[in-house]
Amino acid sequence: MVRRVLTLVVALVLLVGLAVGSLYLPMPYIVATPGVTVNTVGEFENGPVIRIEGARTYEHDGALSMVTIQYAGGPQRRLNTLEVLTGWLSPNNAVMPEELLFPADRSPEEVSERQTVQMNDSQTNATAAALNQLGIGYEAVPIVADTVEDMPAEGLVEPGDVIVEIDGEPVPTDTGEGDGDQAVGSAAVVDAVSAREPGDVVEMTVDRDGETVEVEITTAEGEDGTAAVGILIADETDFPIDVEISVGDIGGPSAGMMFALGIMDRLSEDGLTGGTRVAGSGTISADGQVGGISGIPQKMVSARRDGAEYFLVAADSCSQVADSAAYGELEVVRVETLDDAVDALETIRTGEGDLPRCES
């Protein structure tokens, strides 16, 4: 009888030990939490976030804040079961598979480098979009970044080639020319190619290390059904002003829209916000398209904590809004373009008109 009791006690202790121990097993998950908020028209780490040279700038009250997410966990420091459960129980946090941020085929260093590149690209796009919105011209030269494997352009053009002409017509590169609706740079090249039927031949003139090279490319059918040649193009931009954006080691593309608005605010005699604190998140393209991003629920919490009254969100991210612990405590405004964001800020500033909501 005594032996049986001892056996049961030992078994119970072992089970309890295993249960407790399992709470500290490493798990392949990360926890996203609300991060820092940075006012793009304010200061960060003892200096202005946006510094502009070559044009008169202005300072205004209010805020146009970018918001961030902090991540706990990852391949270099895996969370245990208890930490994952704690994150899952918090209304402010989100638990997600580690591979969403750290794909198996990329090292943590490669992920960090990619986020840095995305941040730099977002700043360039933000400058281009802001200048476009303000009607300030700049030069955008289309350069081949790479070709797509097994597509027609492979082997015919090379990375670094400058696309000069399409079918004998010069590729426009000056955004200040025309009525402002003309595509320039890479956009002009894409438009010229996609306007054809798959199977048509496109003649391109490229500048390759100072030498003029003529190539003929038979188009194929792209993923969207239009003609395509398989060239990845990047614009080399030459802006009439120097814009420097400093946000420390923050990476990723999601602050693009707020950078563009911050640049516009700095260059505008009349401020965009009228003294209101506005936050937001969304990528930006050079032509002013605002793209969706993840982490909106956590970013809304960050915005609320920072005192924001309004939150600008890309239309593609609207489905995330209702999942935030800050839902109902912020005026959430849906935008698809930089022009939409500017119009929304005018409505906020003047109090006239209606704001587009994610629910509408």
mmCIF file of C-alpha atoms in Angstrom, residues 65-351:
data_model
loop_
_atom_site.group_PDB
_atom_site.id
_atom_site.type_symbol
_atom_site.label_atom_id
_atom_site.label_comp_id
_atom_site.label_asym_id
_atom_site.label_seq_id
_atom_site.Cartn_x
_atom_site.Cartn_y
_atom_site.Cartn_z
ATOM 1 C CA SER A 65 3.144 60.603 -36.854
ATOM 2 C CA MET A 66 4.436 57.302 -38.165
ATOM 3 C CA VAL A 67 3.858 54.346 -35.863
ATOM 4 C CA THR A 68 5.847 51.175 -35.406
ATOM 5 C CA ILE A 69 5.615 47.627 -34.111
ATOM 6 C CA GLN A 70 8.046 45.908 -31.788
ATOM 7 C CA TYR A 71 8.690 42.187 -32.131
ATOM 8 C CA ALA A 72 9.728 39.747 -29.440
ATOM 9 C CA GLY A 73 11.162 36.394 -30.412
ATOM 10 C CA GLY A 74 12.815 35.073 -33.544
ATOM 11 C CA PRO A 75 15.528 32.564 -34.475
ATOM 12 C CA GLN A 76 18.143 34.265 -32.311
ATOM 13 C CA ARG A 77 16.014 34.335 -29.176
ATOM 14 C CA ARG A 78 12.981 32.041 -29.263
ATOM 15 C CA LEU A 79 10.070 32.709 -26.909
ATOM 16 C CA ASN A 80 8.956 30.001 -24.536
ATOM 17 C CA THR A 81 5.408 28.694 -24.243
ATOM 18 C CA LEU A 82 4.620 30.926 -21.259
ATOM 19 C CA GLU A 83 5.713 34.067 -23.132
ATOM 20 C CA VAL A 84 3.677 33.092 -26.183
ATOM 21 C CA LEU A 85 0.588 32.444 -24.036
ATOM 22 C CA THR A 86 1.055 35.776 -22.251
ATOM 23 C CA GLY A 87 1.281 37.558 -25.594
ATOM 24 C CA TRP A 88 -1.794 35.767 -26.879
ATOM 25 C CA LEU A 89 -3.828 36.813 -23.817
ATOM 26 C CA SER A 90 -2.954 40.516 -24.182
ATOM 27 C CA PRO A 91 -5.544 42.526 -26.172
ATOM 28 C CA ASN A 92 -2.782 44.830 -27.427
ATOM 29 C CA ASN A 93 -0.504 42.136 -28.848
ATOM 30 C CA ALA A 94 -0.555 39.635 -31.694
ATOM 31 C CA VAL A 95 1.067 36.201 -31.891
ATOM 32 C CA MET A 96 2.185 34.967 -35.298
ATOM 33 C CA PRO A 97 4.381 32.255 -36.770
ATOM 34 C CA GLU A 98 8.057 33.139 -36.759
ATOM 35 C CA GLU A 99 8.371 32.440 -40.496
ATOM 36 C CA LEU A 100 6.166 35.433 -41.366
ATOM 37 C CA LEU A 101 8.971 37.783 -40.317
ATOM 38 C CA PHE A 102 11.919 35.406 -40.601
ATOM 39 C CA PRO A 103 11.483 33.161 -43.673
ATOM 40 C CA ALA A 104 13.435 29.908 -43.553
ATOM 41 C CA ASP A 105 15.498 30.882 -46.595
ATOM 42 C CA ARG A 106 16.724 34.174 -45.055
ATOM 43 C CA SER A 107 19.003 34.848 -42.139
ATOM 44 C CA PRO A 108 18.059 37.455 -39.499
ATOM 45 C CA GLU A 109 20.812 39.651 -40.946
ATOM 46 C CA GLU A 110 19.264 39.419 -44.413
ATOM 47 C CA VAL A 111 15.841 40.304 -42.988
ATOM 48 C CA SER A 112 17.335 43.366 -41.290
ATOM 49 C CA GLU A 113 19.125 44.435 -44.472
ATOM 50 C CA ARG A 114 15.914 44.077 -46.473
ATOM 51 C CA GLN A 115 14.013 46.252 -43.985
ATOM 52 C CA THR A 116 16.725 48.904 -44.266
ATOM 53 C CA VAL A 117 16.460 48.871 -48.061
ATOM 54 C CA GLN A 118 12.667 49.126 -47.818
ATOM 55 C CA MET A 119 12.983 52.121 -45.484
ATOM 56 C CA ASN A 120 15.389 53.879 -47.854
ATOM 57 C CA ASP A 121 13.135 53.179 -50.844
ATOM 58 C CA SER A 122 10.101 54.464 -48.946
ATOM 59 C CA GLN A 123 11.895 57.747 -48.237
ATOM 60 C CA THR A 124 12.783 58.206 -51.911
ATOM 61 C CA ASN A 125 9.219 57.377 -52.968
ATOM 62 C CA ALA A 126 7.844 59.715 -50.316
ATOM 63 C CA THR A 127 9.960 62.594 -51.639
ATOM 64 C CA ALA A 128 8.833 61.889 -55.213
ATOM 65 C CA ALA A 129 5.174 61.624 -54.210
ATOM 66 C CA ALA A 130 5.306 64.825 -52.160
ATOM 67 C CA LEU A 131 6.931 66.797 -54.982
ATOM 68 C CA ASN A 132 4.389 65.421 -57.456
ATOM 69 C CA GLN A 133 1.571 66.485 -55.157
ATOM 70 C CA LEU A 134 3.058 69.979 -54.841
ATOM 71 C CA GLY A 135 3.704 70.295 -58.581
ATOM 72 C CA ILE A 136 7.496 70.468 -58.186
ATOM 73 C CA GLY A 137 9.301 68.802 -61.087
ATOM 74 C CA TYR A 138 12.236 66.386 -60.843
ATOM 75 C CA GLU A 139 14.029 63.900 -63.077
ATOM 76 C CA ALA A 140 13.314 60.151 -63.020
ATOM 77 C CA VAL A 141 15.601 58.061 -65.228
ATOM 78 C CA PRO A 142 14.503 54.428 -65.819
ATOM 79 C CA ILE A 143 17.289 51.921 -65.185
ATOM 80 C CA VAL A 144 17.143 48.131 -65.562
ATOM 81 C CA ALA A 145 17.497 46.538 -62.118
ATOM 82 C CA ASP A 146 17.190 42.938 -63.321
ATOM 83 C CA THR A 147 15.330 40.666 -65.731
ATOM 84 C CA VAL A 148 12.823 37.925 -64.972
ATOM 85 C CA GLU A 149 13.990 34.392 -65.666
ATOM 86 C CA ASP A 150 12.519 32.805 -68.813
ATOM 87 C CA MET A 151 10.951 36.086 -69.952
ATOM 88 C CA PRO A 152 11.713 37.716 -73.326
ATOM 89 C CA ALA A 153 14.104 40.408 -72.047
ATOM 90 C CA GLU A 154 16.432 37.905 -70.395
ATOM 91 C CA GLY A 155 19.834 38.086 -72.096
ATOM 92 C CA LEU A 156 18.889 41.146 -74.175
ATOM 93 C CA VAL A 157 19.137 43.873 -71.545
ATOM 94 C CA GLU A 158 21.436 44.000 -68.557
ATOM 95 C CA PRO A 159 21.257 45.449 -65.038
ATOM 96 C CA GLY A 160 22.393 49.063 -65.197
ATOM 97 C CA ASP A 161 21.069 49.690 -68.712
ATOM 98 C CA VAL A 162 19.372 53.088 -68.996
ATOM 99 C CA ILE A 163 16.228 52.851 -71.146
ATOM 100 C CA VAL A 164 16.397 55.867 -73.452
ATOM 101 C CA GLU A 165 13.802 55.221 -76.168
ATOM 102 C CA ILE A 166 10.830 52.970 -76.901
ATOM 103 C CA ASP A 167 10.144 52.453 -80.644
ATOM 104 C CA GLY A 168 12.209 55.518 -81.429
ATOM 105 C CA GLU A 169 10.318 57.769 -79.011
ATOM 106 C CA PRO A 170 12.357 59.262 -76.143
ATOM 107 C CA VAL A 171 11.264 58.112 -72.693
ATOM 108 C CA PRO A 172 10.093 61.229 -70.793
ATOM 109 C CA THR A 173 12.032 61.721 -67.580
ATOM 110 C CA ASP A 174 11.149 65.239 -66.400
ATOM 111 C CA THR A 175 8.049 65.298 -64.199
ATOM 112 C CA GLY A 176 7.819 69.058 -64.625
ATOM 113 C CA GLU A 177 6.999 68.769 -68.319
ATOM 114 C CA GLY A 178 3.474 68.508 -69.733
ATOM 115 C CA ASP A 179 0.240 68.785 -67.779
ATOM 116 C CA GLY A 180 1.334 66.523 -64.947
ATOM 117 C CA ASP A 181 -0.649 63.512 -66.180
ATOM 118 C CA GLN A 182 2.121 62.170 -68.412
ATOM 119 C CA ALA A 183 3.923 59.096 -67.088
ATOM 120 C CA VAL A 184 7.684 59.480 -66.766
ATOM 121 C CA GLY A 185 10.633 57.211 -66.116
ATOM 122 C CA SER A 186 9.832 53.595 -65.324
ATOM 123 C CA ALA A 187 6.080 54.283 -65.390
ATOM 124 C CA ALA A 188 6.376 55.532 -68.971
ATOM 125 C CA VAL A 189 8.267 52.382 -69.997
ATOM 126 C CA VAL A 190 5.693 50.112 -68.353
ATOM 127 C CA ASP A 191 2.822 51.996 -69.996
ATOM 128 C CA ALA A 192 4.473 51.796 -73.437
ATOM 129 C CA VAL A 193 5.016 48.035 -73.195
ATOM 130 C CA SER A 194 1.663 47.113 -71.661
ATOM 131 C CA ALA A 195 -0.206 49.120 -74.320
ATOM 132 C CA ARG A 196 0.768 46.479 -76.874
ATOM 133 C CA GLU A 197 -0.674 43.035 -77.507
ATOM 134 C CA PRO A 198 1.260 39.980 -76.301
ATOM 135 C CA GLY A 199 3.450 38.842 -79.193
ATOM 136 C CA ASP A 200 4.129 42.354 -80.490
ATOM 137 C CA VAL A 201 7.738 43.466 -80.869
ATOM 138 C CA VAL A 202 9.071 46.365 -78.817
ATOM 139 C CA GLU A 203 12.192 48.198 -79.923
ATOM 140 C CA MET A 204 14.251 49.602 -77.066
ATOM 141 C CA THR A 205 17.263 51.867 -77.118
ATOM 142 C CA VAL A 206 19.411 51.609 -74.027
ATOM 143 C CA ASP A 207 22.535 53.344 -72.813
ATOM 144 C CA ARG A 208 24.967 50.663 -71.650
ATOM 145 C CA ASP A 209 28.049 52.183 -70.025
ATOM 146 C CA GLY A 210 27.959 55.090 -72.455
ATOM 147 C CA GLU A 211 27.305 52.935 -75.520
ATOM 148 C CA THR A 212 23.982 53.044 -77.395
ATOM 149 C CA VAL A 213 22.491 49.561 -77.817
ATOM 150 C CA GLU A 214 19.382 48.727 -79.865
ATOM 151 C CA VAL A 215 17.345 45.669 -78.843
ATOM 152 C CA GLU A 216 14.157 44.106 -80.178
ATOM 153 C CA ILE A 217 12.024 42.212 -77.667
ATOM 154 C CA THR A 218 8.981 40.122 -78.522
ATOM 155 C CA THR A 219 6.465 40.631 -75.737
ATOM 156 C CA ALA A 220 4.847 37.800 -73.801
ATOM 157 C CA GLU A 221 1.613 37.712 -71.819
ATOM 158 C CA GLY A 222 2.065 38.976 -68.286
ATOM 159 C CA GLU A 223 0.251 37.820 -65.159
ATOM 160 C CA ASP A 224 -2.481 40.431 -65.700
ATOM 161 C CA GLY A 225 -2.982 39.449 -69.341
ATOM 162 C CA THR A 226 -1.220 42.495 -70.812
ATOM 163 C CA ALA A 227 1.998 42.508 -72.804
ATOM 164 C CA ALA A 228 5.186 42.161 -70.763
ATOM 165 C CA VAL A 229 8.903 41.674 -71.408
ATOM 166 C CA GLY A 230 10.154 40.769 -67.942
ATOM 167 C CA ILE A 231 12.244 43.807 -67.039
ATOM 168 C CA LEU A 232 12.460 45.008 -63.448
ATOM 169 C CA ILE A 233 12.966 48.774 -63.562
ATOM 170 C CA ALA A 234 14.031 51.275 -60.925
ATOM 171 C CA ASP A 235 14.069 55.053 -61.300
ATOM 172 C CA GLU A 236 17.232 56.962 -60.602
ATOM 173 C CA THR A 237 15.846 60.228 -59.287
ATOM 174 C CA ASP A 238 17.378 63.691 -59.258
ATOM 175 C CA PHE A 239 15.397 65.969 -56.967
ATOM 176 C CA PRO A 240 15.735 69.788 -56.977
ATOM 177 C CA ILE A 241 15.918 69.728 -53.174
ATOM 178 C CA ASP A 242 17.785 67.578 -50.665
ATOM 179 C CA VAL A 243 15.545 65.687 -48.253
ATOM 180 C CA GLU A 244 17.092 63.824 -45.326
ATOM 181 C CA ILE A 245 14.888 61.673 -43.094
ATOM 182 C CA SER A 246 16.294 60.381 -39.794
ATOM 183 C CA VAL A 247 14.437 57.779 -37.724
ATOM 184 C CA GLY A 248 17.300 55.797 -36.219
ATOM 185 C CA ASP A 249 17.322 52.057 -36.831
ATOM 186 C CA ILE A 250 13.608 51.777 -37.697
ATOM 187 C CA GLY A 251 13.144 49.763 -40.900
ATOM 188 C CA GLY A 252 10.436 48.726 -43.339
ATOM 189 C CA PRO A 253 8.256 50.561 -45.877
ATOM 190 C CA SER A 254 5.127 51.314 -43.836
ATOM 191 C CA ALA A 255 5.967 54.945 -42.953
ATOM 192 C CA GLY A 256 6.003 56.085 -46.597
ATOM 193 C CA MET A 257 2.653 57.881 -46.559
ATOM 194 C CA MET A 258 3.454 59.780 -43.357
ATOM 195 C CA PHE A 259 6.910 60.737 -44.680
ATOM 196 C CA ALA A 260 5.289 62.189 -47.804
ATOM 197 C CA LEU A 261 2.805 64.189 -45.729
ATOM 198 C CA GLY A 262 5.619 65.359 -43.450
ATOM 199 C CA ILE A 263 7.651 66.603 -46.416
ATOM 200 C CA MET A 264 4.607 68.432 -47.787
ATOM 201 C CA ASP A 265 3.964 70.031 -44.397
ATOM 202 C CA ARG A 266 7.557 71.255 -44.225
ATOM 203 C CA LEU A 267 7.298 72.785 -47.698
ATOM 204 C CA SER A 268 3.835 74.314 -47.249
ATOM 205 C CA GLU A 269 3.343 77.784 -45.814
ATOM 206 C CA ASP A 270 0.017 76.649 -44.394
ATOM 207 C CA GLY A 271 0.249 73.520 -42.284
ATOM 208 C CA LEU A 272 -1.656 70.377 -43.217
ATOM 209 C CA THR A 273 -3.118 69.530 -39.806
ATOM 210 C CA GLY A 274 -4.298 72.822 -38.330
ATOM 211 C CA GLY A 275 -2.645 71.805 -35.050
ATOM 212 C CA THR A 276 -4.354 68.390 -34.848
ATOM 213 C CA ARG A 277 -2.431 65.252 -33.895
ATOM 214 C CA VAL A 278 -2.728 62.762 -36.753
ATOM 215 C CA ALA A 279 -1.045 59.367 -37.087
ATOM 216 C CA GLY A 280 -1.135 56.791 -39.832
ATOM 217 C CA SER A 281 0.483 53.907 -41.644
ATOM 218 C CA GLY A 282 0.789 52.865 -45.269
ATOM 219 C CA THR A 283 3.369 52.451 -47.996
ATOM 220 C CA ILE A 284 3.770 55.029 -50.742
ATOM 221 C CA SER A 285 4.709 54.799 -54.402
ATOM 222 C CA ALA A 286 6.289 57.609 -56.392
ATOM 223 C CA ASP A 287 2.941 58.274 -58.076
ATOM 224 C CA GLY A 288 1.170 58.581 -54.721
ATOM 225 C CA GLN A 289 -0.522 55.193 -54.358
ATOM 226 C CA VAL A 290 -0.929 54.188 -50.690
ATOM 227 C CA GLY A 291 -0.462 50.490 -49.996
ATOM 228 C CA GLY A 292 -1.612 48.315 -47.138
ATOM 229 C CA ILE A 293 0.589 46.889 -44.401
ATOM 230 C CA SER A 294 0.209 44.532 -41.445
ATOM 231 C CA GLY A 295 0.185 45.339 -37.733
ATOM 232 C CA ILE A 296 -2.553 47.979 -37.860
ATOM 233 C CA PRO A 297 -4.160 46.857 -34.539
ATOM 234 C CA GLN A 298 -0.904 47.401 -32.627
ATOM 235 C CA LYS A 299 -0.123 50.641 -34.459
ATOM 236 C CA MET A 300 -3.522 52.059 -33.550
ATOM 237 C CA VAL A 301 -2.757 51.395 -29.882
ATOM 238 C CA SER A 302 0.564 53.244 -30.270
ATOM 239 C CA ALA A 303 -1.214 56.172 -31.923
ATOM 240 C CA ARG A 304 -3.824 56.364 -29.176
ATOM 241 C CA ARG A 305 -1.144 56.296 -26.461
ATOM 242 C CA ASP A 306 0.628 59.170 -28.213
ATOM 243 C CA GLY A 307 -2.504 61.305 -28.169
ATOM 244 C CA ALA A 308 -3.484 61.067 -31.825
ATOM 245 C CA GLU A 309 -7.074 61.974 -32.644
ATOM 246 C CA TYR A 310 -7.109 60.587 -36.184
ATOM 247 C CA PHE A 311 -5.495 57.572 -37.811
ATOM 248 C CA LEU A 312 -4.963 57.394 -41.583
ATOM 249 C CA VAL A 313 -5.017 53.819 -42.878
ATOM 250 C CA ALA A 314 -4.600 52.366 -46.358
ATOM 251 C CA ALA A 315 -7.836 50.997 -47.777
ATOM 252 C CA ASP A 316 -6.144 47.608 -48.172
ATOM 253 C CA SER A 317 -5.610 47.493 -44.382
ATOM 254 C CA CYS A 318 -9.165 48.369 -43.369
ATOM 255 C CA SER A 319 -10.000 44.754 -42.500
ATOM 256 C CA GLN A 320 -7.551 44.921 -39.568
ATOM 257 C CA VAL A 321 -9.000 48.006 -37.889
ATOM 258 C CA ALA A 322 -11.765 46.314 -35.879
ATOM 259 C CA ASP A 323 -9.216 43.932 -34.284
ATOM 260 C CA SER A 324 -7.473 46.757 -32.433
ATOM 261 C CA ALA A 325 -7.883 47.394 -28.715
ATOM 262 C CA ALA A 326 -8.019 51.080 -29.718
ATOM 263 C CA TYR A 327 -10.974 50.538 -32.051
ATOM 264 C CA GLY A 328 -13.627 53.174 -31.330
ATOM 265 C CA GLU A 329 -11.115 55.433 -29.576
ATOM 266 C CA LEU A 330 -9.620 56.877 -32.765
ATOM 267 C CA GLU A 331 -11.181 58.420 -35.851
ATOM 268 C CA VAL A 332 -9.945 56.006 -38.520
ATOM 269 C CA VAL A 333 -9.772 57.461 -42.036
ATOM 270 C CA ARG A 334 -9.492 55.298 -45.169
ATOM 271 C CA VAL A 335 -7.132 56.494 -47.921
ATOM 272 C CA GLU A 336 -6.039 55.011 -51.247
ATOM 273 C CA THR A 337 -3.773 57.773 -52.512
ATOM 274 C CA LEU A 338 -1.706 60.638 -51.164
ATOM 275 C CA ASP A 339 -4.316 62.963 -52.656
ATOM 276 C CA ASP A 340 -6.951 61.227 -50.490
ATOM 277 C CA ALA A 341 -4.798 61.803 -47.422
ATOM 278 C CA VAL A 342 -4.356 65.493 -48.241
ATOM 279 C CA ASP A 343 -8.104 65.879 -48.757
ATOM 280 C CA ALA A 344 -8.769 64.140 -45.427
ATOM 281 C CA LEU A 345 -6.381 66.485 -43.650
ATOM 282 C CA GLU A 346 -8.154 69.468 -45.192
ATOM 283 C CA THR A 347 -11.448 68.122 -43.852
ATOM 284 C CA ILE A 348 -9.896 67.651 -40.411
ATOM 285 C CA ARG A 349 -8.326 71.106 -40.516
ATOM 286 C CA THR A 350 -11.437 72.973 -41.664
ATOM 287 C CA GLY A 351 -14.151 70.794 -40.144
#
